[in-house]
Short mmCIF file of C-alpha atoms in Angstrom, two decimals:
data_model
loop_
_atom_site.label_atom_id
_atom_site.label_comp_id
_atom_site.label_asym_id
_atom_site.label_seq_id
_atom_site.Cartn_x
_atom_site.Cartn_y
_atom_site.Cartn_z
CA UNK A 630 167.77 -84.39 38.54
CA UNK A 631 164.55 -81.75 38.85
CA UNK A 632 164.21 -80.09 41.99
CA UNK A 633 160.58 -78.54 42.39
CA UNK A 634 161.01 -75.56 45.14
CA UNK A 635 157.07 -76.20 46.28
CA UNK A 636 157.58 -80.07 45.89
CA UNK A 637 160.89 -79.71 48.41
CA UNK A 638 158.85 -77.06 51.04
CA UNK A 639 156.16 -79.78 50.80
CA UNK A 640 158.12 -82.95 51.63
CA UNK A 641 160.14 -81.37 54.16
CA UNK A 642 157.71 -79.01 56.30
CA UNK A 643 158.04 -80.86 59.62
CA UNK A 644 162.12 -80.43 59.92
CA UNK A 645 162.96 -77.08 58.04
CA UNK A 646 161.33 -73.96 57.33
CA UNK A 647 160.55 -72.59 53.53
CA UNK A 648 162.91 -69.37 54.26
CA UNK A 649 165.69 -71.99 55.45
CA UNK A 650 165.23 -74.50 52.37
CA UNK A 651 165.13 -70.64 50.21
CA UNK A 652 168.55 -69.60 51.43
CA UNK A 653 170.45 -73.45 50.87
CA UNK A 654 168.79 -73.34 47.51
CA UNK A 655 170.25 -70.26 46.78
CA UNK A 656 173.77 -71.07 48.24
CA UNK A 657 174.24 -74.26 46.23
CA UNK A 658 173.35 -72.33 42.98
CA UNK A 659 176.56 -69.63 44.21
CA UNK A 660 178.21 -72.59 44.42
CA UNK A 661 177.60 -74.46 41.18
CA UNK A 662 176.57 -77.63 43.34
CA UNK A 663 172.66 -76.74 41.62
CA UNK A 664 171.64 -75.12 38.65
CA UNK A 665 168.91 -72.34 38.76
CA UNK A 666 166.32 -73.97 36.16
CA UNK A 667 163.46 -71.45 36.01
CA UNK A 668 162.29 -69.65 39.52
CA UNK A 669 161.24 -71.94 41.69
CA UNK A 670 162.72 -75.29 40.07
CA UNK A 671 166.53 -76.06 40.16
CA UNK A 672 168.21 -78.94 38.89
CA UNK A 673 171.37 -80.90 40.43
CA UNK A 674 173.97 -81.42 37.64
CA UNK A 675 174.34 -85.43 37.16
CA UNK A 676 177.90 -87.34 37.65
CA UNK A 677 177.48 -88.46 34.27
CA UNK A 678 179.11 -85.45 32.84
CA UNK A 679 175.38 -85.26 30.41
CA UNK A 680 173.20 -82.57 32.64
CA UNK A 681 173.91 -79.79 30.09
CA UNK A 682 171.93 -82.24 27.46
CA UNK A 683 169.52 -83.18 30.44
CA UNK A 684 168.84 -79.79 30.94
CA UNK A 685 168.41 -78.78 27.08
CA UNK A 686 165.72 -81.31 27.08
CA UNK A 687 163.91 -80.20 29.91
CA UNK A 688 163.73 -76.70 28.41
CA UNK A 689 161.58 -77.93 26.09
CA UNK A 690 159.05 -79.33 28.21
CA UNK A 691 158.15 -82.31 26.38
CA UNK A 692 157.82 -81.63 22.84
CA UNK A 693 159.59 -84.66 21.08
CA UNK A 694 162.49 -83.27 21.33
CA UNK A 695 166.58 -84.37 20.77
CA UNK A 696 169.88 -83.24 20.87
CA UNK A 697 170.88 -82.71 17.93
CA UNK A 698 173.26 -80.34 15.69
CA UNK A 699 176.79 -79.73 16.95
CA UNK A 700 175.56 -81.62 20.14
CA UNK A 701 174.72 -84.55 18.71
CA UNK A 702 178.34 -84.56 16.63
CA UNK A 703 180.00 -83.76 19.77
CA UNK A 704 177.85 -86.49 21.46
CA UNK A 705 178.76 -89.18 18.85
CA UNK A 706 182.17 -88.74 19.49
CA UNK A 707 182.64 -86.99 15.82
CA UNK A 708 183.74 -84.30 16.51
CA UNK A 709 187.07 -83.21 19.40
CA UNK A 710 185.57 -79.80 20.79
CA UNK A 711 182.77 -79.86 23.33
CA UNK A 712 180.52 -76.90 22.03
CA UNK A 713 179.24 -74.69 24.49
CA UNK A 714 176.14 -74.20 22.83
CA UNK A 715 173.32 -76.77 23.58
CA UNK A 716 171.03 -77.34 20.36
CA UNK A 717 167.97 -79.68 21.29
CA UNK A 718 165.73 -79.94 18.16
CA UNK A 719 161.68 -79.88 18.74
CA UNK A 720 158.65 -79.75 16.61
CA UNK A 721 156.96 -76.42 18.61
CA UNK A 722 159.35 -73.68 19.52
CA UNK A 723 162.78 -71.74 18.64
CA UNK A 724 164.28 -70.07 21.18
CA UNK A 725 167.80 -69.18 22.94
CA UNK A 726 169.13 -68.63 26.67
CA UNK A 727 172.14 -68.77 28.60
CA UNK A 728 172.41 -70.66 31.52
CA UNK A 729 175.96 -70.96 33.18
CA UNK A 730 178.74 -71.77 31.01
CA UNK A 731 176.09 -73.18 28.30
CA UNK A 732 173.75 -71.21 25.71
CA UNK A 733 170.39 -73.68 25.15
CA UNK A 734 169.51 -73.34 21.50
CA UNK A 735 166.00 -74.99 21.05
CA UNK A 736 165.14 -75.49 17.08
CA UNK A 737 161.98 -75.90 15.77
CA UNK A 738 162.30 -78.22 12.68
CA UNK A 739 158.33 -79.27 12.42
CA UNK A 740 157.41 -82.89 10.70
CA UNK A 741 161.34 -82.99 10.34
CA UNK A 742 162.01 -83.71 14.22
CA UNK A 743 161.85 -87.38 14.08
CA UNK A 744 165.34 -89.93 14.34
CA UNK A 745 165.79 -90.46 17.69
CA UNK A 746 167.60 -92.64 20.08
CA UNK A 747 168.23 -92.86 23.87
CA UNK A 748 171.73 -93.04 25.12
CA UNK A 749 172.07 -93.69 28.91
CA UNK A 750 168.84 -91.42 29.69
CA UNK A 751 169.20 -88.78 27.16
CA UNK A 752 167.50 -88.44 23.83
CA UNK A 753 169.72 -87.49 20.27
CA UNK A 754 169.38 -87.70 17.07
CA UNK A 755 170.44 -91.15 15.76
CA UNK A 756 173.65 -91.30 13.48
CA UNK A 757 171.74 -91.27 10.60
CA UNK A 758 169.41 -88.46 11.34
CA UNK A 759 172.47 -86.45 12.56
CA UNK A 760 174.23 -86.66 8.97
CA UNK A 761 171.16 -85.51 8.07
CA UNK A 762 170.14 -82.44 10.16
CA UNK A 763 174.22 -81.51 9.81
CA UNK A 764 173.67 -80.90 5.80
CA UNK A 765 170.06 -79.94 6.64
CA UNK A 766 171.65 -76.89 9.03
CA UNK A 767 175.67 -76.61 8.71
CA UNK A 768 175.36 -73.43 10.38
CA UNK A 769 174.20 -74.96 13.56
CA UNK A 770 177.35 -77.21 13.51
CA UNK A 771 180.23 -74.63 12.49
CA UNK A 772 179.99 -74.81 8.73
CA UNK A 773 180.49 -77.22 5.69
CA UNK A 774 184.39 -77.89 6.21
CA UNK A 775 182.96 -79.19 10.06
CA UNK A 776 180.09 -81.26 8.63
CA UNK A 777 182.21 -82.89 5.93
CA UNK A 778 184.78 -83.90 8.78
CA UNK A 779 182.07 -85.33 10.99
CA UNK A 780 180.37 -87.14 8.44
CA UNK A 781 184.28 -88.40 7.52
CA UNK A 782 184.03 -90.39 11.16
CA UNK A 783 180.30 -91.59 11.00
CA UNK A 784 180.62 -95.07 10.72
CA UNK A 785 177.06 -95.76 9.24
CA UNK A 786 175.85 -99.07 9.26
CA UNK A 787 174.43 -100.57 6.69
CA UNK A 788 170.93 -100.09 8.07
CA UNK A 789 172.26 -96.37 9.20
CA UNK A 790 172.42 -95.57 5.37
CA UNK A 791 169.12 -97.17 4.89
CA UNK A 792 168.19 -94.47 7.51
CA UNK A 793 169.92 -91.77 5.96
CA UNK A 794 168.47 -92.50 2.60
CA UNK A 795 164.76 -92.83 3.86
CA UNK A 796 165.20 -89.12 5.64
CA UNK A 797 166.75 -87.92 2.36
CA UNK A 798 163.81 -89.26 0.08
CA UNK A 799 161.09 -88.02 2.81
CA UNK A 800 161.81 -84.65 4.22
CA UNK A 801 164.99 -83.59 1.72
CA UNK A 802 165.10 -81.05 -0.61
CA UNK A 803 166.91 -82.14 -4.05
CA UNK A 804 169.90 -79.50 -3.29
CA UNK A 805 170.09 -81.68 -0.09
CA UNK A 806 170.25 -85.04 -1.99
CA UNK A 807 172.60 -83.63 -4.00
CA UNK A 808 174.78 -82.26 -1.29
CA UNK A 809 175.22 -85.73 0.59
CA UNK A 810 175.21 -87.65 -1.95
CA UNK A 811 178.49 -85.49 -3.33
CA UNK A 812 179.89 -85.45 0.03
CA UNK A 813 179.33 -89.20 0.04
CA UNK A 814 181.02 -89.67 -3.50
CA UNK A 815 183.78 -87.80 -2.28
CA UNK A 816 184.36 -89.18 1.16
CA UNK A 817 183.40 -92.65 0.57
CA UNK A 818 183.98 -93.04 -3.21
CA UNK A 819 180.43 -94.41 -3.81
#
């Protein structure tokens, strides 16, 4: 959850000073119960265990953006290790920070940011899309052997391979065709 600093002074004028509300601000960030957004807006880490992909998002301020890459493996439950690198994929800016424990990793992948679905409140790449951006980038998901053992567990559906071959035809490269559709041979036998 977004915390606005101005917002808060606003709402809460008549029972606590802006000095006051500055210094508990600042002690719940020393105490990891709030997370120091950008100066003057903090965000409160949800229960759900998904703030770090919450907060990825908000980074990029709106610009159709989705975890995606080693997140969106990680989020899919295809991969065992949580990475501590955020990658949220948008159609306007690349750029990295650290924040806490987590580096944010925003990726600019123009027309090709498209694919995405909503799982309890936060927006990633659909399975299909994810196959697709992990042969697209293997670098951003820790290198062939790791793509070729995630894309081992994704249990497409039969409309997910629809998917997969529509982003293929679309925004693929033949060398990318050719590199699914080998790892697909191989994994799947067809």
């Amino acid at each position: 959850r977004r915390i606005d600093f101005l917002d808060l002074c606003k709402a809460l004028a008549s029972r606590f000073s802006r000095k006051y509300l500055s210094v508990l601000l600042a002690r719940l960030v020393q105490k990891k119960r709030v997370d120091r957004f950008q100066r003057g807006v903090f965000f409160v880490p949800s229960a759900t265990g998904k703030s770090e992909y919450l907060i990825g998002l908000g980074l990029s301020k709106g610009r159709g953006a989705y975890i995606g890459f080693a997140s969106a493996l990680y989020f899919h439950h295809w991969i065992d290790e949580k990475p501590f690198t955020v990658f949220v994929v948008n159609n306007a800016v690349s750029r990295s920070m650290k924040m806490g424990l987590f580096e944010y990793r925003l990726v600019n992948l123009g027309e090709k940011a498209q694919g995405v679905v909503n799982v309890d409140g936060v927006d990633v790449s659909s399975p299909a899309k994810t196959v697709f951006d992990a042969f697209l980038h293997p670098e951003y998901c820790g290198g062939v052997q790791k793509v070729l053992s995630a894309f081992s567990h994704a249990d497409l559906s039969k409309d997910g391979w629809r998917e997969l071959l529509y982003y293929l035809e679309e925004l693929g490269s033949n060398c990318l065709k050719q590199r699914v559709g080998f790892a697909a041979e191989k994994l799947f036998g067809s």
